[in-house]
Amino acid sequence: MSKLLENGVHHFDPSAENRDSWNHFVATSETAGFYHQFEWQEINQTEFGHRTWYLASLNDGAIDGVFPLVLIESRIFGRILCSMPFVNYGGPSAVNSAANDALVARACEIAREQKADFLEIRGLGVCDQSLPRSEHKVSMTIALANDPDEIWNSYKSKHRTNIRRVYKDGVTVQSGGMELLDTFYAIMSRSWRALGTPIYRKQYFQSIIESLGDQIRIYVASQNGQPVATAFNGQFGGTVEGMWAGMDPDFRKVQVNYVLYWEMIKDACEAGFRDYHLGRSTADSGGEVFKQKWGAEARQLYWQYYLPNGGDLPGLNPDNPKYALAIKVWRKLPLWVTQQAGPLLARSIP
């Protein structure tokens, strides 16, 4: 860092020195991960125009905790301070309880200062026992092996048969980076419209690839040369992060995900990764059941809240009945409309 800072919590500006110090801590921390990297600060500011506070706790000149925060200001959904929006989880990462508590206390102060309706902390653990929490989300994680055959042989016979059947239907998978972005976005646009979910603009995904480089891998599954399903993964430390995935709804009966997921798992094993996070799922949902077929086990995610003005926990999720009509209407809109209007809405939905 360019100047000596006192012990305590500081807001790190995006200087190269601060970024390097932050990312060094993240890379060596047992509780930090892919979404804690400093690059997300610029991505959220540049692509969405959101204000950020990247809080670092210092002790004797060294970082002993980090906490990335993003403020989302929306006329529809209110003012939300979140860690981390748009991705699977975030929250504070600290080497001890003192640093953790200081980071959480400062985050609550910022929520009050910014007149946020609430602070939402999405973490792999409980960061403050006093804060109310929701436990409706889980992270489905596969413990990988160096030899993919070990994983293959652990599957039930019916599951292996389903994978072989989809291969016989002419499904192949390719992986890459920026060269597959257009195909990825075309499939995701159709997939998310079918779900009633607004999509981000393509530039958002491009910025992630440009910022994180070799940490990003796009997969595209095709049937007889026609791209029909895709996934966007992050790679950090010994873990693969499943970030986004989608399928062309016209090809749902092909069940192409059986081959897509197997190819991604096999690649992760052969590349030497230890774990594969298949992304977050709603507890006891169909998504969780499908991921269990791959040997994934549920790890609880804790979404904790600080409500400066009190009140009930927010219900900003697609399962909330009050959004049912909007979702139904969105599914019927022309694709070009959802691609144009989607990013305006998606930037406000953490």
Short mmCIF file of C-alpha atoms in Angstrom, two decimals:
data_model
loop_
_atom_site.label_atom_id
_atom_site.label_comp_id
_atom_site.label_asym_id
_atom_site.label_seq_id
_atom_site.Cartn_x
_atom_site.Cartn_y
_atom_site.Cartn_z
CA MET A 1 0.00 0.00 0.00
CA SER A 2 1.24 3.42 -0.95
CA LYS A 3 0.91 4.83 2.56
CA LEU A 4 0.89 3.37 6.03
CA LEU A 5 -2.66 3.01 7.32
CA GLU A 6 -3.68 2.73 10.94
CA ASN A 7 -5.20 -0.42 12.35
CA GLY A 8 -8.92 -0.67 11.75
CA VAL A 9 -11.34 -0.83 8.82
CA HIS A 10 -10.55 1.13 5.66
CA HIS A 11 -12.27 1.65 2.33
CA PHE A 12 -9.78 0.54 -0.32
CA ASP A 13 -9.64 2.61 -3.49
CA PRO A 14 -8.88 0.76 -6.74
CA SER A 15 -5.16 1.55 -6.91
CA ALA A 16 -2.96 -1.22 -8.26
CA GLU A 17 -1.21 -1.57 -4.91
CA ASN A 18 -4.46 -1.89 -2.99
CA ARG A 19 -5.82 -4.36 -5.52
CA ASP A 20 -2.71 -6.53 -5.28
CA SER A 21 -2.73 -6.50 -1.47
CA TRP A 22 -6.43 -7.33 -1.39
CA ASN A 23 -6.14 -10.17 -3.91
CA HIS A 24 -3.13 -11.62 -2.10
CA PHE A 25 -5.22 -11.87 1.05
CA VAL A 26 -8.11 -13.45 -0.87
CA ALA A 27 -5.82 -16.00 -2.52
CA THR A 28 -4.40 -17.11 0.83
CA SER A 29 -7.56 -16.94 2.95
CA GLU A 30 -9.48 -20.09 3.85
CA THR A 31 -12.78 -18.21 3.90
CA ALA A 32 -12.47 -16.04 0.76
CA GLY A 33 -13.17 -17.15 -2.77
CA PHE A 34 -13.67 -16.27 -6.40
CA TYR A 35 -16.28 -13.56 -5.76
CA HIS A 36 -14.10 -11.72 -3.23
CA GLN A 37 -11.51 -10.71 -5.83
CA PHE A 38 -11.04 -6.97 -6.26
CA GLU A 39 -11.83 -7.11 -9.99
CA TRP A 40 -15.54 -7.35 -9.15
CA GLN A 41 -15.41 -3.80 -7.80
CA GLU A 42 -14.67 -2.31 -11.21
CA ILE A 43 -17.09 -4.69 -12.96
CA ASN A 44 -20.01 -3.61 -10.76
CA GLN A 45 -19.13 0.07 -10.98
CA THR A 46 -18.48 0.14 -14.72
CA GLU A 47 -21.20 -2.17 -15.98
CA PHE A 48 -24.01 -1.21 -13.61
CA GLY A 49 -22.98 2.17 -12.27
CA HIS A 50 -23.30 0.92 -8.69
CA ARG A 51 -21.33 2.46 -5.84
CA THR A 52 -19.06 0.11 -3.95
CA TRP A 53 -17.27 -0.04 -0.61
CA TYR A 54 -14.40 -2.51 -0.50
CA LEU A 55 -13.69 -2.71 3.21
CA ALA A 56 -10.36 -4.04 4.47
CA SER A 57 -9.44 -4.60 8.11
CA LEU A 58 -5.78 -3.84 8.86
CA ASN A 59 -3.65 -5.03 11.75
CA ASP A 60 0.01 -3.93 11.97
CA GLY A 61 -0.09 -2.90 8.33
CA ALA A 62 -1.39 -6.24 7.08
CA ILE A 63 -4.90 -7.12 5.89
CA ASP A 64 -6.69 -9.49 8.23
CA GLY A 65 -10.14 -9.25 6.71
CA VAL A 66 -12.05 -8.04 3.64
CA PHE A 67 -15.71 -7.30 2.95
CA PRO A 68 -16.92 -6.21 -0.53
CA LEU A 69 -20.15 -4.19 -0.61
CA VAL A 70 -22.29 -2.93 -3.50
CA LEU A 71 -25.12 -0.39 -3.23
CA ILE A 72 -28.05 -0.98 -5.56
CA GLU A 73 -30.44 1.96 -5.95
CA SER A 74 -33.74 1.09 -7.59
CA ARG A 75 -37.09 2.87 -7.82
CA ILE A 76 -38.75 -0.54 -7.92
CA PHE A 77 -36.84 -2.53 -5.31
CA GLY A 78 -35.41 0.20 -3.09
CA ARG A 79 -31.89 0.83 -1.77
CA ILE A 80 -30.03 -2.41 -1.13
CA LEU A 81 -26.50 -2.75 0.23
CA CYS A 82 -25.37 -6.25 -0.72
CA SER A 83 -22.40 -8.61 -0.59
CA MET A 84 -22.33 -9.90 -3.22
CA PRO A 85 -25.09 -9.11 -5.72
CA PHE A 86 -25.59 -10.98 -9.03
CA VAL A 87 -23.30 -13.87 -8.01
CA ASN A 88 -23.57 -16.85 -5.68
CA TYR A 89 -22.21 -15.46 -2.41
CA GLY A 90 -19.87 -12.93 -0.78
CA GLY A 91 -19.79 -11.74 2.80
CA PRO A 92 -16.86 -10.88 5.05
CA SER A 93 -13.70 -12.99 5.06
CA ALA A 94 -11.51 -12.51 8.14
CA VAL A 95 -8.78 -14.35 9.99
CA ASN A 96 -10.32 -13.74 13.41
CA SER A 97 -13.55 -12.66 15.09
CA ALA A 98 -12.26 -9.18 15.91
CA ALA A 99 -11.66 -8.35 12.25
CA ASN A 100 -14.96 -9.95 11.24
CA ASP A 101 -16.93 -8.00 13.82
CA ALA A 102 -15.28 -4.72 12.84
CA LEU A 103 -16.09 -5.28 9.18
CA VAL A 104 -19.73 -6.13 9.89
CA ALA A 105 -20.11 -3.13 12.20
CA ARG A 106 -18.76 -0.79 9.51
CA ALA A 107 -21.07 -2.34 6.89
CA CYS A 108 -24.05 -1.64 9.15
CA GLU A 109 -22.85 1.96 9.56
CA ILE A 110 -22.68 2.38 5.79
CA ALA A 111 -26.21 0.98 5.47
CA ARG A 112 -27.43 3.67 7.87
CA GLU A 113 -25.37 6.43 6.26
CA GLN A 114 -26.68 5.55 2.79
CA LYS A 115 -30.25 5.17 4.06
CA ALA A 116 -30.38 1.63 2.69
CA ASP A 117 -33.59 -0.29 3.19
CA PHE A 118 -31.48 -3.25 4.22
CA LEU A 119 -28.03 -4.79 4.17
CA GLU A 120 -27.94 -8.30 2.70
CA ILE A 121 -24.91 -10.47 3.44
CA ARG A 122 -24.67 -13.65 1.38
CA GLY A 123 -22.14 -15.97 2.92
CA LEU A 124 -20.97 -19.53 3.37
CA GLY A 125 -21.15 -19.05 7.12
CA VAL A 126 -22.84 -16.97 9.79
CA CYS A 127 -20.93 -13.72 10.25
CA ASP A 128 -23.05 -12.29 13.09
CA GLN A 129 -25.28 -14.36 15.34
CA SER A 130 -27.41 -11.32 16.18
CA LEU A 131 -28.52 -10.69 12.59
CA PRO A 132 -31.65 -12.43 11.29
CA ARG A 133 -31.01 -14.85 8.45
CA SER A 134 -32.63 -16.85 5.70
CA GLU A 135 -31.51 -20.40 4.94
CA HIS A 136 -33.49 -21.00 1.73
CA LYS A 137 -30.39 -21.29 -0.48
CA VAL A 138 -27.73 -24.01 -0.66
CA SER A 139 -24.50 -24.42 -2.61
CA MET A 140 -24.32 -27.79 -4.33
CA THR A 141 -20.71 -28.97 -4.28
CA ILE A 142 -18.96 -31.97 -5.83
CA ALA A 143 -15.77 -33.31 -4.27
CA LEU A 144 -13.66 -34.03 -7.35
CA ALA A 145 -11.06 -36.73 -8.03
CA ASN A 146 -7.87 -36.63 -10.10
CA ASP A 147 -9.24 -39.47 -12.24
CA PRO A 148 -12.70 -38.68 -13.70
CA ASP A 149 -13.36 -42.41 -13.96
CA GLU A 150 -13.56 -42.47 -10.18
CA ILE A 151 -16.43 -39.99 -10.36
CA TRP A 152 -18.03 -41.85 -13.28
CA ASN A 153 -17.99 -45.15 -11.46
CA SER A 154 -19.67 -43.58 -8.42
CA TYR A 155 -22.79 -42.74 -10.43
CA LYS A 156 -25.85 -44.93 -10.42
CA SER A 157 -26.29 -47.14 -13.47
CA LYS A 158 -29.37 -45.20 -14.59
CA HIS A 159 -27.45 -41.92 -14.48
CA ARG A 160 -24.61 -43.27 -16.62
CA THR A 161 -27.16 -44.65 -19.08
CA ASN A 162 -28.77 -41.22 -19.40
CA ILE A 163 -25.41 -39.63 -20.18
CA ARG A 164 -24.62 -42.24 -22.84
CA ARG A 165 -28.08 -41.81 -24.39
CA VAL A 166 -27.59 -38.05 -24.82
CA TYR A 167 -24.17 -38.63 -26.42
CA LYS A 168 -25.88 -40.94 -28.92
CA ASP A 169 -28.34 -38.14 -29.75
CA GLY A 170 -25.46 -36.26 -31.37
CA VAL A 171 -24.55 -33.95 -28.48
CA THR A 172 -21.01 -32.58 -28.28
CA VAL A 173 -19.42 -29.96 -26.01
CA GLN A 174 -16.76 -27.33 -26.66
CA SER A 175 -15.12 -24.98 -24.20
CA GLY A 176 -13.33 -21.69 -24.54
CA GLY A 177 -13.45 -18.04 -23.64
CA MET A 178 -14.35 -14.83 -25.42
CA GLU A 179 -14.82 -16.60 -28.77
CA LEU A 180 -17.90 -18.36 -27.35
CA LEU A 181 -19.49 -15.28 -25.77
CA ASP A 182 -21.94 -14.54 -28.61
CA THR A 183 -23.20 -18.13 -28.62
CA PHE A 184 -23.43 -18.16 -24.83
CA TYR A 185 -25.47 -14.96 -24.79
CA ALA A 186 -27.85 -16.08 -27.54
CA ILE A 187 -28.70 -19.26 -25.64
CA MET A 188 -28.94 -17.52 -22.27
CA SER A 189 -31.29 -14.88 -23.69
CA ARG A 190 -33.74 -17.58 -24.75
CA SER A 191 -33.29 -19.57 -21.55
CA TRP A 192 -33.82 -16.67 -19.17
CA ARG A 193 -36.82 -15.35 -21.09
CA ALA A 194 -38.43 -18.80 -20.69
CA LEU A 195 -37.79 -18.53 -16.94
CA GLY A 196 -39.22 -15.03 -16.80
CA THR A 197 -35.85 -13.62 -15.73
CA PRO A 198 -34.37 -10.37 -17.11
CA ILE A 199 -30.89 -10.88 -18.55
CA TYR A 200 -27.82 -8.68 -18.14
CA ARG A 201 -26.35 -6.98 -21.16
CA LYS A 202 -23.70 -8.92 -23.04
CA GLN A 203 -21.06 -6.37 -22.12
CA TYR A 204 -21.35 -7.45 -18.46
CA PHE A 205 -20.20 -10.97 -19.28
CA GLN A 206 -17.53 -9.59 -21.62
CA SER A 207 -16.15 -7.42 -18.83
CA ILE A 208 -15.93 -10.43 -16.51
CA ILE A 209 -13.91 -12.31 -19.13
CA GLU A 210 -11.66 -9.30 -19.77
CA SER A 211 -11.10 -8.71 -16.06
CA LEU A 212 -10.59 -12.31 -14.90
CA GLY A 213 -9.06 -13.81 -18.03
CA ASP A 214 -8.04 -17.44 -17.71
CA GLN A 215 -10.24 -17.84 -14.64
CA ILE A 216 -13.30 -17.88 -16.91
CA ARG A 217 -14.44 -20.83 -19.00
CA ILE A 218 -17.50 -20.95 -21.25
CA TYR A 219 -19.00 -24.28 -22.32
CA VAL A 220 -21.38 -24.78 -25.24
CA ALA A 221 -23.27 -28.02 -25.90
CA SER A 222 -24.52 -28.61 -29.44
CA GLN A 223 -26.77 -31.21 -31.01
CA ASN A 224 -25.69 -32.08 -34.53
CA GLY A 225 -23.93 -28.73 -34.77
CA GLN A 226 -26.77 -26.63 -33.31
CA PRO A 227 -25.81 -24.86 -30.02
CA VAL A 228 -28.51 -25.69 -27.47
CA ALA A 229 -27.08 -25.28 -23.95
CA THR A 230 -24.30 -23.34 -22.26
CA ALA A 231 -22.52 -22.61 -18.98
CA PHE A 232 -20.26 -19.85 -17.68
CA ASN A 233 -17.78 -20.98 -15.01
CA GLY A 234 -15.17 -19.34 -12.82
CA GLN A 235 -11.97 -21.07 -11.70
CA PHE A 236 -10.20 -19.96 -8.54
CA GLY A 237 -7.75 -21.78 -6.31
CA GLY A 238 -8.86 -25.40 -6.23
CA THR A 239 -12.51 -24.68 -6.98
CA VAL A 240 -14.67 -24.36 -10.09
CA GLU A 241 -17.60 -21.97 -9.62
CA GLY A 242 -20.69 -22.66 -11.69
CA MET A 243 -21.99 -19.13 -12.27
CA TRP A 244 -24.63 -19.22 -15.00
CA ALA A 245 -26.11 -21.94 -17.17
CA GLY A 246 -29.00 -22.13 -19.57
CA MET A 247 -30.68 -24.18 -22.27
CA ASP A 248 -32.66 -23.33 -25.39
CA PRO A 249 -36.21 -24.26 -24.27
CA ASP A 250 -36.96 -25.74 -27.70
CA PHE A 251 -34.43 -28.50 -26.98
CA ARG A 252 -35.45 -29.35 -23.43
CA LYS A 253 -36.53 -32.88 -24.37
CA VAL A 254 -32.99 -33.69 -25.53
CA GLN A 255 -31.82 -33.42 -21.89
CA VAL A 256 -28.49 -32.10 -23.14
CA ASN A 257 -27.41 -31.14 -19.61
CA TYR A 258 -26.49 -34.75 -18.93
CA VAL A 259 -23.59 -34.43 -21.36
CA LEU A 260 -22.83 -30.77 -20.63
CA TYR A 261 -22.43 -31.36 -16.90
CA TRP A 262 -20.40 -34.52 -17.35
CA GLU A 263 -17.97 -32.82 -19.74
CA MET A 264 -17.50 -29.93 -17.31
CA ILE A 265 -16.95 -32.26 -14.36
CA LYS A 266 -14.49 -34.36 -16.34
CA ASP A 267 -12.55 -31.25 -17.39
CA ALA A 268 -12.41 -30.03 -13.79
CA CYS A 269 -11.01 -33.37 -12.62
CA GLU A 270 -8.39 -33.50 -15.35
CA ALA A 271 -7.33 -29.89 -14.60
CA GLY A 272 -6.68 -30.83 -10.97
CA PHE A 273 -9.48 -28.92 -9.23
CA ARG A 274 -10.63 -30.21 -5.84
CA ASP A 275 -14.22 -28.98 -5.73
CA TYR A 276 -16.94 -27.99 -8.15
CA HIS A 277 -19.63 -25.61 -6.91
CA LEU A 278 -22.58 -26.19 -9.21
CA GLY A 279 -24.05 -22.86 -8.19
CA ARG A 280 -26.67 -22.01 -5.62
CA SER A 281 -30.06 -23.71 -5.55
CA THR A 282 -33.23 -23.25 -3.61
CA ALA A 283 -33.38 -25.87 -0.86
CA ASP A 284 -35.52 -28.92 -1.74
CA SER A 285 -36.01 -27.70 -5.33
CA GLY A 286 -35.82 -29.60 -8.60
CA GLY A 287 -32.47 -27.96 -9.24
CA GLU A 288 -31.07 -29.40 -6.03
CA VAL A 289 -32.36 -32.87 -6.91
CA PHE A 290 -30.75 -32.76 -10.38
CA LYS A 291 -27.40 -31.70 -8.94
CA GLN A 292 -27.51 -34.51 -6.39
CA LYS A 293 -27.36 -36.96 -9.29
CA TRP A 294 -23.79 -35.81 -9.89
CA GLY A 295 -22.71 -36.57 -6.35
CA ALA A 296 -23.12 -32.98 -5.20
CA GLU A 297 -23.82 -32.36 -1.53
CA ALA A 298 -25.68 -29.36 -0.20
CA ARG A 299 -23.77 -26.76 1.76
CA GLN A 300 -25.93 -24.24 3.56
CA LEU A 301 -25.76 -20.63 2.42
CA TYR A 302 -26.64 -17.98 4.97
CA TRP A 303 -28.28 -14.78 3.82
CA GLN A 304 -28.18 -12.40 6.78
CA TYR A 305 -29.87 -9.04 7.06
CA TYR A 306 -29.43 -5.76 8.84
CA LEU A 307 -32.59 -3.64 8.68
CA PRO A 308 -31.84 -0.08 9.83
CA ASN A 309 -35.54 0.70 10.18
CA GLY A 310 -36.67 -2.71 11.38
CA GLY A 311 -39.47 -4.64 9.73
CA ASP A 312 -39.77 -8.03 8.06
CA LEU A 313 -37.05 -9.76 6.07
CA PRO A 314 -37.16 -8.79 2.37
CA GLY A 315 -38.75 -11.19 -0.11
CA LEU A 316 -36.89 -10.20 -3.27
CA ASN A 317 -36.81 -13.58 -5.02
CA PRO A 318 -38.65 -15.17 -7.98
CA ASP A 319 -40.55 -17.52 -5.65
CA ASN A 320 -42.37 -14.57 -4.12
CA PRO A 321 -46.02 -14.73 -5.33
CA LYS A 322 -46.14 -10.95 -5.85
CA TYR A 323 -43.80 -11.30 -8.83
CA ALA A 324 -45.75 -14.15 -10.47
CA LEU A 325 -47.66 -11.95 -12.92
CA ALA A 326 -44.55 -10.04 -14.03
CA ILE A 327 -42.72 -13.33 -14.66
CA LYS A 328 -45.65 -14.66 -16.67
CA VAL A 329 -45.76 -11.54 -18.85
CA TRP A 330 -41.98 -11.55 -19.37
CA ARG A 331 -42.08 -15.08 -20.75
CA LYS A 332 -44.42 -13.95 -23.54
CA LEU A 333 -42.40 -10.95 -24.71
CA PRO A 334 -40.44 -11.06 -27.99
CA LEU A 335 -36.80 -11.99 -27.52
CA TRP A 336 -35.51 -8.65 -28.80
CA VAL A 337 -37.63 -6.83 -26.24
CA THR A 338 -36.23 -8.86 -23.35
CA GLN A 339 -32.69 -8.30 -24.62
CA GLN A 340 -33.26 -4.54 -24.74
CA ALA A 341 -35.31 -4.10 -21.56
CA GLY A 342 -33.76 -6.91 -19.52
CA PRO A 343 -30.49 -5.16 -18.63
CA LEU A 344 -32.37 -2.11 -17.29
CA LEU A 345 -34.18 -4.35 -14.80
CA ALA A 346 -31.45 -6.91 -14.13
CA ARG A 347 -29.01 -4.29 -12.81
CA SER A 348 -31.47 -3.62 -9.96
CA ILE A 349 -32.12 -7.24 -8.97
CA PRO A 350 -29.31 -8.51 -6.72
#
